[in-house]
Amino acid sequence: MTSFIDPLVSFVSDHAWLGYLTLFLAALLEAVPIVGSVIPGSTIILALSALVPGGDLRLEWVLAAAVAGAVLGDGTAFWVGHRSQREILNRWPMANYPGVIARSEAFFNRWGALAVFFARFVPPIRAFVPLTAGALGMPPMRFYAVNIPAILLWAPAHVLPGVLAVSALHEYGGFPHHSGIARHYWILAVAGVALIVGLVLWIRRRQGGGMIEPARKS
């Protein structure tokens, strides 16, 4: 993971506008069904937030980029489902993932509108519930009334831990704000947490029958 995140963070620190674009795309792609299950969007957002305390990126623009990407991604998925209705759930490539579709439907049927809120914080169904909500006929105004507040909470929940961790490292660890050592330690920490979370999710998927694995052809 560090082989990918470390060069990304170093490059973005020298090209701020690409940092905001990367944050936007990470949040956007996380909301794309199937793609969002494999894109480490949350890890990218968390890692790039480490650049805020040093002044490479501005907090307000980091939050704005994450919110904008998530709103556009969730909204697009919802409208695709809303226009196609249940038919979209039976088309390729969604038809190859009956397990995750079934779980997304069950999650939505159980929690109703709150499923849209909760799903924003629960990978990998975060990438499927907006599409499922649209396909099952959730009114657009109700969707946005729940989805946008969820995103406004989700973005700080992903950005602020990184900002606070690096700020504490600068304040109490004795590292200057532009220290490459501080940045390196932070990247290793993000990679370690991401690896642990990924391992836990992999074990849960294996135990649950492969939630996001495509259906095997007989």
mmCIF file of C-alpha atoms in Angstrom:
data_model
loop_
_atom_site.group_PDB
_atom_site.id
_atom_site.type_symbol
_atom_site.label_atom_id
_atom_site.label_comp_id
_atom_site.label_asym_id
_atom_site.label_seq_id
_atom_site.Cartn_x
_atom_site.Cartn_y
_atom_site.Cartn_z
ATOM 1 C CA MET A 1 0.000 0.000 0.000
ATOM 2 C CA THR A 2 2.820 2.437 0.783
ATOM 3 C CA SER A 3 4.255 1.845 -2.698
ATOM 4 C CA PHE A 4 1.090 3.481 -4.054
ATOM 5 C CA ILE A 5 0.185 6.031 -1.354
ATOM 6 C CA ASP A 6 3.691 7.378 -0.679
ATOM 7 C CA PRO A 7 4.417 8.562 -4.272
ATOM 8 C CA LEU A 8 0.862 9.880 -4.554
ATOM 9 C CA VAL A 9 1.176 12.010 -1.425
ATOM 10 C CA SER A 10 4.623 13.259 -2.454
ATOM 11 C CA PHE A 11 3.401 14.211 -5.924
ATOM 12 C CA VAL A 12 0.258 15.892 -4.651
ATOM 13 C CA SER A 13 2.242 17.945 -2.139
ATOM 14 C CA ASP A 14 3.904 19.641 -5.123
ATOM 15 C CA HIS A 15 0.700 19.998 -7.188
ATOM 16 C CA ALA A 16 -2.119 21.141 -4.912
ATOM 17 C CA TRP A 17 -4.787 21.320 -7.617
ATOM 18 C CA LEU A 18 -4.136 17.670 -8.453
ATOM 19 C CA GLY A 19 -4.581 16.901 -4.769
ATOM 20 C CA TYR A 20 -8.088 18.320 -4.776
ATOM 21 C CA LEU A 21 -8.848 16.546 -8.054
ATOM 22 C CA THR A 22 -7.592 13.260 -6.605
ATOM 23 C CA LEU A 23 -9.762 13.719 -3.525
ATOM 24 C CA PHE A 24 -12.776 14.477 -5.714
ATOM 25 C CA LEU A 25 -12.203 11.407 -7.894
ATOM 26 C CA ALA A 26 -11.557 9.147 -4.899
ATOM 27 C CA ALA A 27 -14.874 10.143 -3.328
ATOM 28 C CA LEU A 28 -16.651 9.904 -6.687
ATOM 29 C CA LEU A 29 -15.348 6.440 -7.597
ATOM 30 C CA GLU A 30 -16.183 5.075 -4.156
ATOM 31 C CA ALA A 31 -19.836 5.592 -5.052
ATOM 32 C CA VAL A 32 -19.638 3.660 -8.337
ATOM 33 C CA PRO A 33 -21.082 0.140 -7.981
ATOM 34 C CA ILE A 34 -18.434 -2.608 -8.166
ATOM 35 C CA VAL A 35 -15.652 -0.048 -8.816
ATOM 36 C CA GLY A 36 -16.259 1.470 -5.392
ATOM 37 C CA SER A 37 -15.697 -1.916 -3.774
ATOM 38 C CA VAL A 38 -12.067 -2.053 -4.910
ATOM 39 C CA ILE A 39 -10.990 1.614 -5.085
ATOM 40 C CA PRO A 40 -9.249 2.567 -1.789
ATOM 41 C CA GLY A 41 -11.012 5.927 -1.768
ATOM 42 C CA SER A 42 -11.203 6.262 1.992
ATOM 43 C CA THR A 43 -7.507 5.441 2.345
ATOM 44 C CA ILE A 44 -6.579 8.023 -0.292
ATOM 45 C CA ILE A 45 -8.677 10.698 1.403
ATOM 46 C CA LEU A 46 -7.216 9.859 4.790
ATOM 47 C CA ALA A 47 -3.663 9.927 3.457
ATOM 48 C CA LEU A 48 -4.018 13.197 1.571
ATOM 49 C CA SER A 49 -5.518 14.839 4.632
ATOM 50 C CA ALA A 50 -2.034 14.488 6.136
ATOM 51 C CA LEU A 51 -0.967 17.346 3.880
ATOM 52 C CA VAL A 52 -3.320 19.861 5.507
ATOM 53 C CA PRO A 53 -1.321 20.656 8.680
ATOM 54 C CA GLY A 54 1.781 21.398 6.628
ATOM 55 C CA GLY A 55 -0.103 23.841 4.421
ATOM 56 C CA ASP A 56 0.180 21.804 1.204
ATOM 57 C CA LEU A 57 -3.611 21.539 1.027
ATOM 58 C CA ARG A 58 -6.328 23.692 2.597
ATOM 59 C CA LEU A 59 -8.826 21.999 4.900
ATOM 60 C CA GLU A 60 -11.895 23.721 3.475
ATOM 61 C CA TRP A 61 -11.016 22.699 -0.081
ATOM 62 C CA VAL A 62 -10.199 19.140 0.960
ATOM 63 C CA LEU A 63 -13.633 18.847 2.565
ATOM 64 C CA ALA A 64 -15.301 20.522 -0.412
ATOM 65 C CA ALA A 65 -13.634 18.155 -2.884
ATOM 66 C CA ALA A 66 -14.610 15.073 -0.877
ATOM 67 C CA VAL A 67 -18.202 16.270 -0.437
ATOM 68 C CA ALA A 68 -18.582 17.215 -4.110
ATOM 69 C CA GLY A 69 -17.236 13.871 -5.311
ATOM 70 C CA ALA A 70 -19.467 11.897 -2.971
ATOM 71 C CA VAL A 71 -22.592 13.910 -3.838
ATOM 72 C CA LEU A 72 -21.994 13.535 -7.563
ATOM 73 C CA GLY A 73 -21.137 9.832 -7.277
ATOM 74 C CA ASP A 74 -24.095 8.905 -5.064
ATOM 75 C CA GLY A 75 -26.466 11.120 -7.030
ATOM 76 C CA THR A 76 -25.428 9.649 -10.375
ATOM 77 C CA ALA A 77 -25.807 6.085 -9.093
ATOM 78 C CA PHE A 78 -29.223 6.931 -7.658
ATOM 79 C CA TRP A 79 -30.484 8.477 -10.906
ATOM 80 C CA VAL A 80 -29.247 5.533 -12.974
ATOM 81 C CA GLY A 81 -31.255 3.248 -10.704
ATOM 82 C CA HIS A 82 -34.216 5.629 -10.641
ATOM 83 C CA ARG A 83 -34.453 5.774 -14.440
ATOM 84 C CA SER A 84 -33.905 2.064 -15.054
ATOM 85 C CA GLN A 85 -35.809 0.785 -12.005
ATOM 86 C CA ARG A 86 -35.254 -2.883 -11.121
ATOM 87 C CA GLU A 87 -34.120 -3.668 -14.644
ATOM 88 C CA ILE A 88 -30.662 -2.237 -13.900
ATOM 89 C CA LEU A 89 -30.168 -4.800 -11.127
ATOM 90 C CA ASN A 90 -30.567 -7.625 -13.618
ATOM 91 C CA ARG A 91 -28.214 -6.217 -16.246
ATOM 92 C CA TRP A 92 -24.493 -6.706 -16.677
ATOM 93 C CA PRO A 93 -22.404 -6.113 -14.660
ATOM 94 C CA MET A 94 -24.812 -5.992 -11.717
ATOM 95 C CA ALA A 95 -26.225 -9.389 -12.646
ATOM 96 C CA ASN A 96 -22.808 -10.878 -11.892
ATOM 97 C CA TYR A 97 -23.100 -9.825 -8.248
ATOM 98 C CA PRO A 98 -26.395 -11.285 -7.003
ATOM 99 C CA GLY A 99 -25.056 -11.618 -3.469
ATOM 100 C CA VAL A 100 -24.272 -7.953 -2.962
ATOM 101 C CA ILE A 101 -27.487 -6.912 -4.708
ATOM 102 C CA ALA A 102 -29.498 -9.151 -2.389
ATOM 103 C CA ARG A 103 -27.738 -7.714 0.659
ATOM 104 C CA SER A 104 -28.200 -4.158 -0.551
ATOM 105 C CA GLU A 105 -31.914 -4.775 -1.070
ATOM 106 C CA ALA A 106 -32.241 -6.414 2.344
ATOM 107 C CA PHE A 107 -30.341 -3.515 3.936
ATOM 108 C CA PHE A 108 -32.602 -0.992 2.206
ATOM 109 C CA ASN A 109 -35.811 -2.871 2.996
ATOM 110 C CA ARG A 110 -34.824 -3.160 6.640
ATOM 111 C CA TRP A 111 -33.795 0.442 7.254
ATOM 112 C CA GLY A 112 -35.701 2.328 4.572
ATOM 113 C CA ALA A 113 -34.426 5.875 4.055
ATOM 114 C CA LEU A 114 -31.927 5.443 6.897
ATOM 115 C CA ALA A 115 -30.182 2.786 4.797
ATOM 116 C CA VAL A 116 -28.915 5.591 2.558
ATOM 117 C CA PHE A 117 -27.480 7.327 5.620
ATOM 118 C CA PHE A 118 -25.901 4.242 7.197
ATOM 119 C CA ALA A 119 -24.515 2.900 3.908
ATOM 120 C CA ARG A 120 -22.274 5.964 3.511
ATOM 121 C CA PHE A 121 -20.236 4.637 6.433
ATOM 122 C CA VAL A 122 -20.335 0.919 5.570
ATOM 123 C CA PRO A 123 -18.082 -0.323 2.770
ATOM 124 C CA PRO A 124 -18.568 -2.096 0.417
ATOM 125 C CA ILE A 125 -22.375 -1.627 0.275
ATOM 126 C CA ARG A 126 -21.749 2.130 0.159
ATOM 127 C CA ALA A 127 -21.158 1.616 -3.573
ATOM 128 C CA PHE A 128 -24.441 -0.244 -4.115
ATOM 129 C CA VAL A 129 -27.148 1.254 -1.896
ATOM 130 C CA PRO A 130 -27.700 4.533 -3.852
ATOM 131 C CA LEU A 131 -28.258 2.549 -7.060
ATOM 132 C CA THR A 132 -30.497 0.094 -5.214
ATOM 133 C CA ALA A 133 -32.468 2.928 -3.590
ATOM 134 C CA GLY A 134 -33.175 4.418 -7.006
ATOM 135 C CA ALA A 135 -34.047 1.049 -8.509
ATOM 136 C CA LEU A 136 -36.513 0.343 -5.701
ATOM 137 C CA GLY A 137 -38.346 3.615 -6.267
ATOM 138 C CA MET A 138 -37.127 5.865 -3.455
ATOM 139 C CA PRO A 139 -38.313 9.449 -4.157
ATOM 140 C CA PRO A 140 -35.417 11.741 -5.172
ATOM 141 C CA MET A 141 -36.177 14.402 -2.563
ATOM 142 C CA ARG A 142 -36.158 11.815 0.212
ATOM 143 C CA PHE A 143 -32.895 10.377 -1.081
ATOM 144 C CA TYR A 144 -31.098 13.725 -1.097
ATOM 145 C CA ALA A 145 -32.621 14.709 2.265
ATOM 146 C CA VAL A 146 -30.814 11.739 3.806
ATOM 147 C CA ASN A 147 -27.797 11.383 1.518
ATOM 148 C CA ILE A 148 -26.453 14.931 1.714
ATOM 149 C CA PRO A 149 -26.428 15.136 5.545
ATOM 150 C CA ALA A 150 -24.720 11.725 5.594
ATOM 151 C CA ILE A 151 -22.020 12.980 3.236
ATOM 152 C CA LEU A 152 -21.561 16.156 5.288
ATOM 153 C CA LEU A 153 -20.766 13.922 8.268
ATOM 154 C CA TRP A 154 -18.813 11.326 6.272
ATOM 155 C CA ALA A 155 -16.330 13.834 4.807
ATOM 156 C CA PRO A 156 -15.090 15.274 8.142
ATOM 157 C CA ALA A 157 -15.047 11.759 9.617
ATOM 158 C CA HIS A 158 -12.523 10.767 6.929
ATOM 159 C CA VAL A 159 -10.524 13.979 6.740
ATOM 160 C CA LEU A 160 -10.231 15.232 10.320
ATOM 161 C CA PRO A 161 -8.593 12.114 11.851
ATOM 162 C CA GLY A 162 -5.687 12.503 9.446
ATOM 163 C CA VAL A 163 -5.427 16.224 10.084
ATOM 164 C CA LEU A 164 -5.525 15.791 13.858
ATOM 165 C CA ALA A 165 -3.054 12.882 13.841
ATOM 166 C CA VAL A 166 -0.447 14.774 11.839
ATOM 167 C CA SER A 167 -1.036 17.964 13.838
ATOM 168 C CA ALA A 168 -0.380 15.972 17.016
ATOM 169 C CA LEU A 169 2.759 14.516 15.440
ATOM 170 C CA HIS A 170 4.015 18.015 14.697
ATOM 171 C CA GLU A 171 3.029 19.348 18.103
ATOM 172 C CA TYR A 172 4.149 16.534 20.388
ATOM 173 C CA GLY A 173 6.500 14.485 18.219
ATOM 174 C CA GLY A 174 8.880 17.329 17.529
ATOM 175 C CA PHE A 175 8.607 17.077 13.740
ATOM 176 C CA PRO A 176 8.527 20.305 11.707
ATOM 177 C CA HIS A 177 5.449 20.837 9.546
ATOM 178 C CA HIS A 178 7.229 19.983 6.317
ATOM 179 C CA SER A 179 9.192 17.058 7.704
ATOM 180 C CA GLY A 180 9.493 14.147 5.308
ATOM 181 C CA ILE A 181 9.986 11.866 8.313
ATOM 182 C CA ALA A 182 6.640 12.872 9.795
ATOM 183 C CA ARG A 183 4.950 12.352 6.464
ATOM 184 C CA HIS A 184 6.591 8.948 6.061
ATOM 185 C CA TYR A 185 5.460 7.787 9.502
ATOM 186 C CA TRP A 186 1.948 8.945 8.792
ATOM 187 C CA ILE A 187 1.822 7.091 5.470
ATOM 188 C CA LEU A 188 3.027 3.915 7.160
ATOM 189 C CA ALA A 189 0.326 4.316 9.799
ATOM 190 C CA VAL A 190 -2.375 4.753 7.148
ATOM 191 C CA ALA A 191 -1.100 1.737 5.231
ATOM 192 C CA GLY A 192 -1.052 -0.370 8.385
ATOM 193 C CA VAL A 193 -4.598 0.559 9.350
ATOM 194 C CA ALA A 194 -5.797 0.011 5.791
ATOM 195 C CA LEU A 195 -4.127 -3.411 5.716
ATOM 196 C CA ILE A 196 -5.772 -4.459 8.975
ATOM 197 C CA VAL A 197 -9.189 -3.210 7.876
ATOM 198 C CA GLY A 198 -8.781 -4.893 4.505
ATOM 199 C CA LEU A 199 -7.865 -8.177 6.166
ATOM 200 C CA VAL A 200 -10.886 -8.014 8.471
ATOM 201 C CA LEU A 201 -13.200 -7.259 5.549
ATOM 202 C CA TRP A 202 -11.675 -10.092 3.515
ATOM 203 C CA ILE A 203 -12.263 -12.556 6.361
ATOM 204 C CA ARG A 204 -15.844 -11.367 6.794
ATOM 205 C CA ARG A 205 -16.516 -11.702 3.072
ATOM 206 C CA ARG A 206 -15.086 -15.217 3.054
ATOM 207 C CA GLN A 207 -17.231 -16.172 6.015
ATOM 208 C CA GLY A 208 -20.280 -14.542 4.452
ATOM 209 C CA GLY A 209 -19.965 -16.324 1.150
ATOM 210 C CA GLY A 210 -18.023 -13.706 -0.808
ATOM 211 C CA MET A 211 -20.197 -10.625 -0.664
ATOM 212 C CA ILE A 212 -18.697 -8.862 -3.641
ATOM 213 C CA GLU A 213 -17.492 -11.830 -5.621
ATOM 214 C CA PRO A 214 -19.153 -12.277 -9.018
ATOM 215 C CA ALA A 215 -21.505 -15.185 -9.438
ATOM 216 C CA ARG A 216 -19.862 -18.281 -10.877
ATOM 217 C CA LYS A 217 -21.217 -19.695 -14.065
ATOM 218 C CA SER A 218 -22.311 -23.298 -13.871
#
